[in-house]
Backbone as a chain_set.jsonl record, in Angstrom:
{"seq": "XXXXXXXXXXXXXXXXXXXXXXXXXXXXXXXXXXXXXXXXXXXXXXXXXXXXXXXXXXXXXXXXXXXXXXXXXXXXXXXXXXXXXXXXXXXXXXXXXXXXXXXXXXXXXXXXXXXXXXXXXXXXXXXXXXXXXXXXXXXXXXXXXXXXXXXXXXXXXXXXXXXXXXXXXXXXXXXXXXXXXXXXXXXXXXXXXXXXXXXXXXXXXXXXXXXXXXXXXX", "coords": {"N": [[-25.52, 27.835, -5.423], [-25.75, 24.711, -5.984], [-23.194, 24.3, -7.479], [-21.412, 25.168, -5.687], [-22.29, 22.634, -3.684], [-21.768, 20.258, -5.764], [-18.756, 21.272, -5.48], [-18.025, 19.859, -3.499], [-18.509, 17.829, -3.109], [-16.661, 16.795, -5.339], [-14.406, 17.267, -4.289], [-13.658, 15.025, -2.273], [-12.996, 12.631, -3.561], [-10.879, 14.233, -4.882], [-9.158, 14.694, -2.446], [-8.74, 11.962, -1.136], [-7.291, 10.871, -2.456], [-5.124, 11.914, -2.101], [-4.573, 11.306, 0.551], [-4.452, 8.888, -0.458], [-1.532, 8.88, -1.715], [-0.1, 9.964, 0.703], [0.111, 7.409, 1.401], [0.751, 5.359, -0.629], [3.713, 6.236, 0.176], [4.659, 5.567, 2.993], [4.112, 2.602, 2.169], [6.603, 2.651, 0.55], [8.909, 3.528, 2.141], [8.425, 1.757, 4.369], [9.118, -0.412, 3.051], [11.502, 0.214, 2.392], [12.609, 0.48, 4.995], [12.783, -1.956, 5.828], [13.665, -4.262, 3.89], [16.517, -2.628, 3.715], [17.059, -2.751, 6.563], [16.902, -0.264, 7.973], [16.934, 1.381, 10.221], [15.912, 4.3, 11.522], [14.283, 5.219, 8.887], [12.229, 3.561, 9.37], [11.35, 4.595, 11.871], [10.316, 7.25, 10.613], [8.048, 5.579, 8.945], [6.328, 5.068, 11.48], [6.319, 7.71, 12.565], [5.16, 8.893, 11.154], [2.322, 8.084, 10.552], [0.411, 9.186, 11.659], [-0.228, 11.469, 10.004], [-2.099, 10.236, 7.773], [-3.966, 9.153, 9.249], [-4.91, 11.894, 10.432], [-5.496, 13.065, 7.91], [-7.574, 11.068, 7.948], [-9.939, 11.48, 9.207], [-10.693, 14.19, 8.315], [-11.386, 13.758, 5.499], [-13.812, 11.864, 6.605], [-15.542, 13.751, 8.404], [-15.46, 15.419, 6.673], [-17.439, 14.049, 4.625], [-19.446, 13.5, 6.459], [-20.675, 15.487, 7.132], [-21.548, 16.578, 4.311], [-23.648, 14.681, 4.463], [-25.527, 14.827, 6.432], [-25.632, 18.136, 6.06], [-26.813, 18.124, 3.144], [-28.107, 15.83, 3.104], [-28.038, 13.675, 0.442], [-28.54, 11.699, -2.638], [-28.773, 8.874, -4.187], [-26.703, 9.013, -6.968], [-24.87, 10.856, -5.886], [-25.001, 10.203, -2.948], [-24.182, 8.084, -3.251], [-21.446, 7.936, -3.943], [-20.642, 9.834, -1.923], [-20.755, 7.412, 0.965], [-19.157, 4.844, -0.137], [-17.215, 6.524, -0.316], [-16.528, 6.545, 3.298], [-15.933, 3.943, 3.574], [-14.278, 3.678, 1.446], [-11.3, 5.249, 3.104], [-11.47, 4.309, 4.846], [-10.294, 1.471, 4.473], [-7.963, 2.342, 3.072], [-6.981, 3.596, 5.68], [-6.227, 1.878, 6.476], [-4.607, 0.435, 4.848], [-2.26, 2.455, 5.214], [-1.735, 1.487, 8.291], [-0.775, -0.94, 7.829], [1.443, -0.442, 6.384], [3.063, 0.163, 8.917], [2.922, -1.826, 10.478], [4.892, -3.584, 9.042], [6.756, -2.325, 9.049], [7.421, -1.126, 11.787], [8.28, -4.476, 11.923], [10.594, -4.477, 11.222], [12.24, -2.979, 12.234], [12.844, -3.778, 15.264], [14.06, -5.68, 14.306], [16.224, -4.277, 13.494], [20.415, -4.564, 14.109], [19.987, -6.601, 12.247], [19.082, -7.631, 9.495], [15.363, -8.239, 8.838], [14.165, -9.896, 6.798], [14.926, -13.563, 5.746], [18.34, -14.025, 3.872], [17.642, -15.9, 1.318], [15.7, -15.308, 0.618], [14.995, -13.184, -0.352], [14.557, -12.205, -3.14], [12.444, -12.996, -3.126], [10.8, -11.469, -1.194], [11.303, -9.056, -2.002], [10.161, -8.918, -4.566], [7.319, -8.917, -3.835], [6.488, -6.78, -2.173], [6.844, -5.072, -4.544], [5.119, -5.816, -5.794], [3.343, -4.247, -4.259], [3.986, -1.647, -3.754], [3.408, -0.759, -6.372], [0.46, -1.504, -7.147], [-0.833, 0.528, -5.079], [0.112, 2.768, -5.918], [-1.019, 2.758, -8.192], [-3.725, 2.249, -7.51], [-4.309, 4.989, -6.401], [-4.535, 6.113, -8.979], [-6.605, 5.6, -9.804], [-8.6, 6.946, -8.662], [-8.313, 9.242, -8.93], [-8.848, 9.041, -11.808], [-11.247, 8.315, -11.891], [-11.49, 5.257, -13.244], [-12.995, 2.784, -15.018], [-11.89, 0.473, -16.389], [-8.743, -0.265, -15.541], [-9.774, 0.369, -12.784], [-11.171, -2.12, -12.746], [-8.605, -4.081, -13.693], [-6.606, -3.73, -11.707], [-7.395, -5.463, -10.195], [-7.561, -7.681, -11.21], [-5.068, -7.811, -11.641], [-3.824, -8.253, -8.483], [-3.05, -11.599, -8.21], [-0.989, -12.094, -8.532], [0.056, -11.346, -6.114], [-1.16, -13.068, -4.527], [0.06, -15.235, -5.687], [2.505, -15.079, -4.917], [2.413, -15.105, -1.804], [1.495, -17.489, -1.48], [4.269, -18.847, -2.44], [5.671, -18.017, -0.326], [4.337, -19.148, 1.86], [5.375, -21.531, 0.843], [8.317, -21.807, 1.592], [8.287, -21.677, 3.933], [7.071, -24.447, 4.656], [7.886, -25.995, 3.374], [9.991, -28.542, 3.236], [13.39, -27.652, 5.471], [13.615, -25.415, 7.358], [15.961, -23.352, 8.842], [16.561, -20.724, 9.578], [15.799, -19.704, 12.17], [12.83, -19.304, 15.018], [11.905, -16.996, 14.914], [12.528, -15.284, 13.386], [10.971, -16.988, 11.034], [8.395, -16.452, 11.638], [8.266, -13.626, 11.444], [8.092, -13.919, 8.243], [6.026, -14.678, 8.293], [4.636, -12.915, 9.433], [4.961, -11.436, 7.566], [4.568, -11.538, 5.204], [1.961, -11.899, 4.843], [0.771, -8.774, 6.062], [2.018, -7.708, 3.243], [0.562, -9.397, 1.494], [-2.309, -8.207, 2.398], [-2.387, -5.375, 1.979], [-2.322, -5.278, -0.751], [-4.868, -6.606, -0.728], [-6.52, -4.48, -0.084], [-6.741, -2.372, -1.458], [-7.65, -2.99, -3.684], [-9.685, -3.495, -3.034], [-10.512, -1.47, -2.546], [-10.433, -0.198, -5.622], [-12.301, -1.481, -6.38], [-14.764, -0.049, -4.512], [-14.53, 2.041, -6.723], [-14.788, 1.468, -8.564], [-18.032, 0.77, -8.315], [-18.942, 3.298, -7.625], [-18.836, 4.569, -9.931], [-20.568, 2.892, -11.879], [-22.133, 1.205, -10.524], [-22.101, -0.464, -9.395], [-20.355, -3.457, -7.919], [-17.737, -4.942, -9.631], [-17.801, -7.823, -10.01], [-20.559, -8.354, -10.671], [-20.982, -6.425, -12.709], [-19.578, -6.824, -14.216], [-20.602, -9.927, -15.331]], "CA": [[-25.582, 25.962, -4.39], [-26.148, 23.508, -6.078], [-22.219, 24.149, -7.804], [-21.014, 24.807, -4.322], [-22.227, 21.03, -3.68], [-20.616, 19.241, -6.234], [-17.123, 20.971, -5.549], [-17.755, 19.311, -1.913], [-18.342, 16.304, -3.383], [-15.571, 16.353, -5.774], [-13.538, 17.719, -3.322], [-13.561, 14.076, -1.607], [-12.283, 12.211, -4.417], [-9.195, 14.718, -4.194], [-8.984, 13.961, -0.745], [-8.581, 10.896, -1.359], [-6.23, 11.008, -3.434], [-3.738, 13.029, -1.658], [-4.571, 10.382, 1.396], [-3.112, 8.158, -1.509], [-0.432, 9.903, -1.883], [0.96, 9.704, 1.335], [-0.356, 6.028, 1.833], [1.917, 5.157, -0.477], [4.712, 7.044, 0.876], [4.365, 4.49, 4.242], [4.469, 1.566, 1.581], [7.523, 2.61, -0.336], [9.572, 3.321, 2.955], [8.49, 0.641, 4.683], [9.664, -0.932, 2.369], [12.88, 0.513, 1.959], [13.291, 0.544, 6.354], [12.973, -3.927, 5.766], [15.529, -4.272, 2.421], [17.913, -1.706, 4.452], [17.326, -2.373, 7.7], [17.214, 1.419, 8.609], [15.523, 1.94, 11.857], [15.344, 5.932, 10.964], [13.361, 4.645, 8.076], [11.135, 2.374, 9.715], [10.924, 5.18, 12.747], [9.287, 7.156, 10.172], [6.863, 5.403, 8.847], [5.911, 5.418, 12.214], [5.555, 8.55, 13.047], [4.399, 10.097, 9.704], [1.17, 6.881, 10.073], [-0.786, 10.216, 12.105], [-0.404, 12.172, 9.351], [-2.981, 9.355, 7.386], [-5.061, 9.076, 10.742], [-5.44, 12.705, 10.376], [-6.275, 12.764, 6.836], [-8.705, 9.931, 6.967], [-10.435, 12.646, 9.72], [-10.459, 15.184, 7.599], [-13.099, 13.276, 4.582], [-14.687, 11.975, 7.409], [-16.103, 14.701, 9.214], [-16.791, 16.024, 5.205], [-18.675, 13.071, 4.467], [-20.328, 13.25, 7.449], [-21.022, 16.983, 6.891], [-22.552, 16.514, 3.476], [-24.984, 13.779, 4.612], [-26.281, 15.999, 7.003], [-26.685, 19.444, 5.27], [-27.357, 18.217, 1.785], [-28.57, 14.747, 2.134], [-27.15, 13.091, -0.69], [-29.113, 10.628, -2.908], [-28.879, 8.098, -5.807], [-25.265, 8.817, -7.088], [-24.533, 11.78, -4.979], [-25.612, 9.47, -1.644], [-23.201, 6.328, -3.354], [-20.536, 8.833, -3.661], [-20.115, 10.163, -0.219], [-21.1, 6.021, 0.886], [-18.514, 4.971, -0.903], [-15.131, 6.807, 0.341], [-16.764, 6.522, 4.485], [-15.196, 2.835, 3.178], [-12.806, 4.055, 1.044], [-11.068, 6.179, 3.724], [-11.19, 3.048, 5.688], [-9.257, 0.923, 3.242], [-6.555, 3.697, 2.943], [-6.122, 3.816, 6.665], [-5.557, 0.508, 7.581], [-2.819, 0.121, 4.636], [-0.655, 2.761, 6.226], [-1.246, 1.271, 9.56], [-0.212, -2.506, 7.929], [3.192, 0.117, 6.793], [3.324, 0.882, 10.273], [2.859, -2.762, 10.814], [5.829, -3.296, 8.447], [8.206, -1.481, 9.176], [7.955, -2.71, 13.226], [9.425, -5.779, 12.405], [11.923, -4.106, 10.222], [12.916, -1.79, 13.512], [12.68, -4.103, 15.627], [15.653, -6.868, 14.119], [18.055, -3.88, 13.39], [21.303, -4.73, 12.927], [19.847, -7.487, 11.186], [17.266, -8.245, 8.042], [13.854, -9.397, 9.576], [13.452, -11.333, 6.151], [16.707, -14.449, 5.572], [19.132, -14.166, 2.19], [17.414, -16.226, 0.701], [14.116, -15.048, 0.921], [15.164, -11.032, -0.589], [14.288, -11.863, -3.577], [11.192, -13.279, -3.066], [9.819, -10.5, -0.658], [10.871, -7.773, -2.883], [8.991, -9.428, -5.152], [5.672, -9.073, -2.924], [7.228, -5.842, -1.989], [7.204, -3.407, -5.692], [3.954, -5.331, -6.122], [2.035, -3.113, -3.038], [3.701, -0.666, -4.28], [2.449, -0.569, -7.617], [-0.933, -1.605, -6.719], [-1.03, 1.403, -4.157], [-0.068, 4.074, -6.455], [-2.047, 3.147, -9.229], [-5.156, 2.975, -7.081], [-3.944, 6.606, -6.28], [-4.716, 6.744, -10.392], [-7.847, 4.903, -10.289], [-9.242, 7.119, -7.541], [-8.335, 10.495, -9.935], [-9.706, 9.215, -13.232], [-12.606, 6.957, -12.355], [-11.76, 4.895, -14.384], [-13.382, 1.542, -14.468], [-11.379, -0.541, -16.418], [-8.041, 0.373, -14.506], [-9.577, -0.59, -11.264], [-11.145, -3.558, -12.729], [-7.585, -4.537, -14.073], [-6.204, -3.765, -10.298], [-8.259, -6.295, -9.06], [-7.156, -9.523, -11.674], [-2.891, -8.136, -10.697], [-3.759, -9.647, -6.907], [-3.774, -12.294, -8.374], [0.533, -11.45, -8.755], [0.416, -11.15, -4.998], [-1.786, -14.427, -4.481], [0.798, -16.281, -6.2], [3.557, -14.429, -4.152], [1.957, -15.113, -1.014], [1.662, -18.987, -0.839], [5.317, -18.722, -2.329], [6.34, -17.565, 1.121], [4.702, -20.127, 3.004], [5.772, -22.627, 1.13], [8.566, -21.389, 1.951], [8.24, -22.276, 5.154], [6.435, -25.248, 5.527], [8.38, -27.254, 2.858], [12.261, -28.537, 4.121], [13.938, -27.52, 6.835], [13.194, -23.739, 7.63], [17.439, -22.93, 9.416], [16.682, -19.404, 10.373], [14.944, -19.879, 13.975], [11.582, -19.463, 15.382], [12.143, -15.282, 14.899], [12.93, -15.346, 11.35], [9.368, -17.795, 10.457], [7.116, -15.653, 12.315], [8.177, -12.525, 10.947], [8.249, -14.342, 7.442], [5.077, -15.53, 8.155], [3.194, -11.721, 9.71], [5.577, -9.534, 6.51], [3.647, -11.848, 3.884], [0.614, -11.781, 4.933], [1.229, -7.006, 5.493], [1.866, -6.784, 2.11], [-0.996, -9.024, 1.151], [-3.685, -7.087, 2.926], [-2.149, -4.364, 1.977], [-3.445, -5.591, -1.681], [-6.267, -6.609, -1.026], [-7.15, -3.272, 0.586], [-5.697, -1.195, -2.645], [-8.429, -3.912, -4.721], [-11.398, -3.409, -2.215], [-11.086, 0.476, -3.064], [-10.386, 0.149, -7.109], [-14.153, -1.722, -6.364], [-15.354, 1.018, -4.923], [-14.458, 3.402, -7.716], [-16.354, 0.946, -9.698], [-19.199, 0.926, -7.443], [-19.624, 4.524, -7.873], [-19.455, 4.97, -11.313], [-21.545, 1.71, -12.849], [-23.807, 1.196, -9.634], [-22.632, -2.858, -9.702], [-19.377, -4.016, -7.761], [-16.795, -5.887, -10.887], [-18.429, -9.534, -10.032], [-22.157, -7.832, -11.001], [-20.806, -5.503, -13.381], [-18.786, -8.478, -15.713], [-22.267, -10.732, -14.94]], "C": [[-25.293, 25.413, -4.73], [-24.277, 23.199, -6.84], [-21.543, 24.065, -6.865], [-20.993, 23.416, -3.885], [-21.456, 20.312, -4.218], [-19.013, 19.834, -5.824], [-16.879, 20.457, -4.048], [-17.615, 18.382, -2.957], [-17.306, 15.189, -4.618], [-14.134, 16.497, -5.053], [-12.713, 16.339, -2.674], [-12.565, 13.125, -2.034], [-10.745, 12.605, -4.496], [-8.597, 14.199, -2.923], [-8.537, 12.447, -0.173], [-7.299, 10.411, -2.052], [-5.133, 11.161, -2.88], [-4.083, 11.691, -0.357], [-3.377, 9.131, 0.692], [-2.008, 8.377, -1.527], [0.358, 9.629, -0.378], [1.032, 8.171, 2.306], [0.787, 5.278, 0.806], [3.197, 5.853, -0.641], [5.425, 5.945, 2.004], [5.046, 3.269, 3.326], [5.82, 1.701, 0.991], [8.464, 3.058, 0.694], [9.473, 1.745, 3.89], [8.809, -0.099, 4.204], [10.992, -1.088, 2.22], [13.345, 0.034, 4.196], [13.573, -1.454, 6.535], [13.986, -4.124, 4.445], [16.591, -3.464, 3.749], [18.215, -2.244, 6.235], [17.916, -1.215, 8.608], [15.824, 1.417, 9.326], [15.046, 3.363, 11.647], [14.303, 5.526, 10.248], [12.098, 4.001, 8.48], [10.773, 3.591, 11.226], [9.763, 6.385, 11.97], [8.62, 7.273, 9.446], [5.882, 5.056, 9.819], [5.455, 6.701, 12.539], [4.712, 9.401, 12.04], [2.427, 9.106, 9.959], [-0.181, 8.461, 10.774], [-1.211, 11.163, 11.615], [-1.866, 11.758, 7.858], [-4.189, 9.601, 8.382], [-6.098, 11.066, 10.249], [-6.202, 13.343, 9.127], [-7.147, 11.775, 6.771], [-9.836, 10.985, 8.183], [-11.127, 13.428, 9.16], [-11.69, 14.734, 6.561], [-14.324, 12.723, 5.589], [-15.813, 12.332, 7.525], [-17.098, 15.368, 7.948], [-17.567, 15.284, 3.92], [-20.044, 13.451, 4.871], [-21.744, 15.321, 6.722], [-22.394, 17.377, 5.92], [-23.67, 16.064, 3.665], [-25.711, 14.75, 5.565], [-26.49, 17.508, 6.503], [-27.29, 19.181, 3.79], [-28.624, 16.875, 1.681], [-29.039, 14.326, 0.968], [-28.138, 12.477, -1.496], [-28.848, 10.128, -4.617], [-27.065, 8.8, -5.903], [-24.625, 9.802, -6.138], [-23.966, 11.081, -3.318], [-23.996, 8.292, -2.38], [-21.782, 6.988, -3.442], [-19.887, 8.475, -2.152], [-20.206, 8.54, 0.653], [-20.154, 5.329, 0.533], [-16.496, 5.499, -0.765], [-15.259, 7.191, 1.736], [-15.419, 5.186, 3.519], [-14.235, 3.181, 2.505], [-11.842, 3.827, 2.063], [-10.506, 5.371, 4.515], [-9.954, 2.14, 5.786], [-8.329, 1.423, 3.751], [-5.601, 3.799, 4.125], [-5.957, 2.311, 6.882], [-4.468, 0.188, 6.657], [-2.0, 1.318, 4.696], [-0.626, 1.967, 7.419], [-0.465, -0.448, 9.158], [1.275, -1.825, 7.189], [4.134, -0.086, 7.658], [4.18, -0.608, 10.542], [4.641, -3.396, 10.497], [7.235, -3.027, 8.312], [8.715, -0.902, 10.987], [8.385, -3.574, 13.232], [10.413, -4.683, 12.573], [12.912, -3.442, 11.638], [13.503, -2.672, 13.828], [14.197, -5.616, 14.75], [16.847, -5.944, 13.368], [18.919, -3.746, 14.228], [20.6, -5.62, 12.134], [18.643, -7.414, 10.478], [16.545, -8.62, 8.937], [13.88, -10.278, 8.327], [15.397, -12.289, 5.64], [17.427, -13.957, 4.014], [17.703, -14.857, 1.14], [16.052, -15.884, -0.016], [13.474, -13.671, -0.149], [14.098, -11.099, -1.535], [12.703, -11.856, -3.782], [10.366, -11.433, -1.988], [10.173, -9.315, -1.517], [10.276, -7.541, -3.846], [7.043, -8.852, -4.713], [5.925, -6.875, -3.219], [6.659, -4.355, -3.113], [5.489, -4.401, -6.004], [2.792, -4.55, -5.039], [2.683, -2.364, -3.647], [3.064, -0.079, -5.198], [1.914, -0.841, -7.738], [-0.715, 0.028, -5.519], [-0.735, 2.568, -4.823], [-0.999, 4.167, -8.118], [-3.26, 2.393, -8.666], [-5.434, 4.49, -6.386], [-4.689, 6.711, -7.965], [-6.193, 6.422, -10.46], [-8.841, 6.209, -9.471], [-9.503, 8.848, -8.25], [-8.27, 10.584, -10.696], [-11.029, 8.498, -13.015], [-12.739, 6.336, -13.387], [-11.789, 2.966, -14.862], [-12.287, 0.149, -14.668], [-10.125, -0.694, -16.309], [-8.281, -0.282, -13.367], [-10.279, -1.616, -11.555], [-9.584, -4.658, -12.712], [-6.899, -4.286, -13.04], [-6.61, -5.439, -9.693], [-8.301, -7.607, -9.406], [-5.164, -9.554, -11.609], [-3.27, -8.303, -9.368], [-3.463, -10.948, -7.239], [-1.836, -12.928, -8.261], [0.722, -12.186, -6.83], [0.176, -12.191, -4.45], [-0.644, -15.272, -4.137], [2.141, -16.449, -4.946], [3.597, -15.408, -3.125], [1.934, -16.541, -0.522], [3.048, -19.237, -0.923], [6.119, -19.227, -0.735], [6.408, -18.662, 2.185], [5.128, -21.185, 2.263], [7.603, -23.092, 1.177], [9.369, -21.947, 3.942], [8.227, -23.605, 5.939], [7.355, -26.594, 4.411], [10.053, -27.695, 2.81], [12.289, -28.607, 4.843], [14.647, -26.547, 6.329], [15.128, -24.338, 8.8], [17.605, -22.158, 9.422], [15.671, -19.319, 11.375], [13.36, -19.182, 13.665], [10.974, -17.892, 15.061], [11.702, -14.951, 13.678], [11.323, -15.83, 10.873], [8.588, -16.544, 11.139], [7.074, -14.372, 11.553], [8.172, -12.941, 9.268], [7.019, -14.061, 7.213], [3.568, -14.196, 8.012], [3.952, -11.22, 8.084], [4.473, -10.248, 5.394], [2.297, -11.546, 4.123], [0.291, -10.131, 5.225], [0.547, -7.041, 4.656], [0.584, -7.805, 1.155], [-2.124, -8.458, 0.916], [-3.196, -5.931, 2.649], [-2.787, -4.003, -0.304], [-4.251, -5.512, -1.838], [-7.293, -5.283, -0.689], [-7.184, -2.269, -0.71], [-7.134, -2.222, -3.638], [-9.407, -3.159, -4.378], [-11.561, -1.182, -3.094], [-11.113, 0.822, -4.831], [-12.634, -0.673, -7.505], [-15.129, -0.966, -6.094], [-16.092, 2.414, -5.871], [-15.414, 3.195, -8.65], [-17.725, 0.728, -9.428], [-19.669, 1.98, -8.157], [-19.674, 5.391, -9.552], [-20.009, 4.618, -12.182], [-22.567, 1.632, -11.459], [-23.299, 0.207, -9.062], [-20.55, -2.666, -8.657], [-19.206, -4.633, -9.01], [-17.628, -6.436, -10.958], [-19.282, -9.123, -11.143], [-21.537, -7.359, -12.392], [-20.564, -6.06, -14.975], [-19.776, -9.644, -16.153], [-22.705, -11.131, -16.444]], "O": [[-24.267, 24.987, -4.199], [-23.919, 22.021, -6.811], [-20.875, 23.034, -6.78], [-19.9, 22.886, -3.681], [-20.554, 19.708, -3.637], [-18.087, 19.023, -5.827], [-15.802, 20.585, -3.465], [-16.575, 18.244, -3.6], [-17.159, 13.982, -4.814], [-13.071, 15.922, -5.289], [-11.491, 16.352, -2.528], [-11.59, 12.764, -1.375], [-9.752, 11.898, -4.321], [-7.692, 13.406, -2.666], [-8.135, 12.051, 0.921], [-6.567, 9.442, -1.851], [-4.148, 10.497, -3.204], [-3.366, 10.783, -0.777], [-2.264, 8.703, 0.996], [-1.443, 7.392, -1.051], [1.449, 9.061, -0.422], [1.632, 7.882, 3.342], [1.685, 4.638, 1.352], [3.648, 5.973, -1.78], [6.585, 5.557, 1.862], [6.204, 2.908, 3.535], [6.33, 0.584, 0.901], [9.492, 3.064, 0.017], [10.346, 0.881, 3.974], [8.958, -1.031, 4.994], [11.597, -2.134, 1.989], [14.32, -0.654, 4.497], [14.411, -2.006, 7.248], [15.209, -4.016, 4.533], [17.287, -4.094, 4.545], [19.247, -2.135, 6.898], [18.807, -1.137, 9.454], [14.601, 1.435, 9.192], [13.837, 3.59, 11.599], [13.252, 5.415, 10.879], [11.063, 4.015, 7.814], [9.67, 3.309, 11.694], [8.634, 6.54, 12.435], [8.256, 8.353, 8.98], [4.746, 4.757, 9.452], [4.262, 6.867, 12.795], [3.875, 10.292, 12.191], [1.439, 9.648, 9.464], [-1.332, 8.613, 10.365], [-2.134, 11.843, 12.065], [-2.425, 12.62, 7.179], [-5.21, 10.233, 8.113], [-7.261, 11.323, 9.94], [-7.25, 13.981, 9.221], [-7.591, 11.471, 5.664], [-10.867, 11.181, 7.539], [-12.32, 13.452, 9.46], [-12.812, 15.22, 6.7], [-15.507, 13.035, 5.448], [-16.851, 11.81, 7.119], [-18.287, 15.676, 7.865], [-18.036, 15.659, 2.846], [-21.118, 13.641, 4.299], [-22.794, 15.776, 6.269], [-23.466, 17.935, 6.154], [-24.689, 16.632, 3.274], [-26.594, 15.451, 5.07], [-27.618, 17.99, 6.607], [-28.143, 19.932, 3.316], [-29.545, 16.739, 0.877], [-30.164, 14.518, 0.507], [-29.165, 12.779, -0.887], [-28.773, 10.711, -5.699], [-26.387, 8.991, -4.893], [-23.658, 9.323, -5.546], [-22.926, 11.347, -2.717], [-23.003, 7.963, -1.731], [-20.911, 6.343, -2.858], [-19.209, 7.625, -1.574], [-19.143, 8.582, 1.273], [-20.221, 4.593, 1.517], [-15.352, 5.095, -0.975], [-14.454, 8.07, 2.044], [-14.352, 5.518, 3.003], [-13.132, 2.977, 3.011], [-11.393, 2.693, 2.228], [-9.35, 5.475, 4.925], [-9.052, 2.021, 6.616], [-7.828, 1.049, 4.812], [-4.38, 3.955, 4.136], [-5.297, 1.934, 7.85], [-3.429, -0.264, 7.14], [-0.899, 1.192, 4.161], [0.512, 1.641, 7.756], [0.231, -1.053, 9.973], [2.278, -2.524, 7.33], [5.332, -0.354, 7.568], [5.389, -0.749, 10.731], [5.453, -3.611, 11.397], [8.277, -3.361, 7.748], [9.805, -0.471, 11.363], [8.993, -3.946, 14.236], [10.889, -4.157, 13.579], [14.127, -3.554, 11.798], [14.563, -2.924, 13.254], [15.15, -6.126, 15.34], [17.893, -6.346, 12.859], [18.691, -2.996, 15.177], [20.657, -5.234, 10.966], [17.493, -7.185, 10.851], [16.967, -9.32, 9.857], [13.641, -11.463, 8.561], [16.498, -11.814, 5.363], [16.68, -13.527, 3.135], [16.989, -14.19, 0.391], [15.61, -16.276, -1.095], [12.361, -13.306, -0.527], [13.021, -10.53, -1.36], [11.973, -11.05, -4.361], [9.543, -10.616, -2.401], [9.247, -8.539, -1.752], [9.843, -6.445, -4.202], [6.024, -8.566, -5.34], [5.603, -6.093, -4.114], [6.28, -3.226, -2.803], [4.6, -3.677, -6.452], [1.582, -4.421, -5.225], [1.968, -2.045, -4.597], [2.308, 0.884, -5.065], [1.918, -0.942, -8.965], [0.458, 0.206, -5.845], [-1.31, 3.56, -4.374], [-1.406, 5.091, -8.822], [-3.888, 1.819, -9.555], [-6.498, 4.954, -5.978], [-5.529, 7.609, -8.023], [-6.914, 7.061, -11.227], [-9.988, 6.267, -9.914], [-10.537, 9.505, -8.133], [-7.831, 11.63, -11.173], [-11.766, 8.159, -13.941], [-13.576, 6.483, -14.278], [-10.844, 2.184, -14.967], [-11.935, -0.727, -13.878], [-9.856, -1.538, -17.165], [-7.578, -1.156, -12.861], [-10.224, -2.42, -10.624], [-9.431, -5.659, -12.012], [-5.865, -4.861, -13.38], [-6.05, -6.217, -8.92], [-8.721, -8.534, -8.713], [-4.338, -10.465, -11.564], [-2.26, -8.93, -9.047], [-3.684, -11.66, -6.259], [-1.566, -14.084, -7.937], [1.334, -13.194, -6.475], [1.091, -12.616, -3.744], [-0.321, -15.816, -3.081], [2.565, -17.436, -4.345], [4.374, -16.362, -3.157], [2.275, -16.833, 0.624], [3.535, -19.76, 0.079], [6.744, -20.19, -0.29], [7.3, -19.082, 2.921], [5.375, -22.121, 3.024], [8.09, -24.194, 0.925], [10.348, -22.307, 4.596], [8.761, -23.967, 6.987], [7.406, -27.797, 4.668], [11.018, -27.079, 2.356], [11.564, -29.374, 5.476], [15.579, -26.45, 5.53], [15.304, -25.449, 9.3], [18.809, -21.933, 9.3], [14.632, -18.711, 11.119], [12.874, -18.737, 12.625], [9.767, -17.66, 14.983], [10.688, -14.449, 13.192], [10.568, -14.991, 10.379], [8.409, -15.628, 10.336], [6.018, -13.999, 11.043], [8.299, -11.843, 8.726], [6.667, -13.381, 6.249], [2.508, -14.144, 7.387], [3.189, -10.501, 7.44], [3.64, -9.551, 4.814], [1.655, -10.83, 3.354], [-0.689, -9.865, 4.528], [-0.654, -6.784, 4.567], [-0.171, -7.275, 0.339], [-2.771, -8.224, -0.105], [-3.809, -5.123, 3.347], [-3.324, -3.05, -0.868], [-4.816, -4.788, -2.657], [-8.484, -5.16, -0.973], [-7.911, -1.282, -0.595], [-7.431, -1.486, -4.579], [-9.97, -2.325, -5.088], [-12.242, -0.344, -3.685], [-11.656, 1.822, -5.299], [-13.567, -0.478, -8.284], [-16.146, -0.869, -6.781], [-17.074, 3.155, -5.897], [-16.268, 3.851, -9.247], [-18.523, 0.508, -10.34], [-20.51, 1.908, -9.054], [-20.28, 6.349, -10.032], [-20.215, 5.287, -13.195], [-23.728, 2.038, -11.524], [-23.938, -0.211, -8.097], [-19.764, -1.757, -8.925], [-20.219, -4.941, -9.637], [-18.509, -6.081, -11.741], [-19.005, -9.367, -12.317], [-21.711, -8.194, -13.279], [-20.993, -5.896, -16.118], [-19.681, -10.194, -17.25], [-23.777, -11.702, -16.644]]}, "num_chains": 1, "name": "protein.A"}
């Protein structure tokens, strides 16, 4: 009985990693739709979001069943509760990817990002993709050091976000109101993707150590 219970607990993290893989694809495809002004790729991101939602539902059902049937305590309860929080973070990352894809689709055949900002948003998207890939590894390995490093690297996304705002606010904006709105929203979406990745990593630290990174490093 205990072995089966442990298998179910371990399975939750495997399911989270599998869900994160779907999110990775969503982030990558949304970026492709944005940079290439590709409506078909944007549609793929939007349609595939149902798979992320279904993965969320499955993980939540498993977690609630474990609570109801096994009444976990201590570390086991920490795992289940953290998983419920993590699944929500991952689902939101998928939603944000859909938002990026919808902006890309709306502006086709034009590119939603003005040419002078293409490099900046290319950097933001690379940071978001990298953090999503790395958080999946953190989920699989439960590597505390890697999880904490992910949180520190989020500073690069914050820097890029501030730079995108500076482009909007400093000097003369020559690309129209719609483009300004797109740039502001896209910057926010990529920033939030990385923020949610950090939240997932922090919850892994909590599962392993019983503390969030700030408390653990105090």
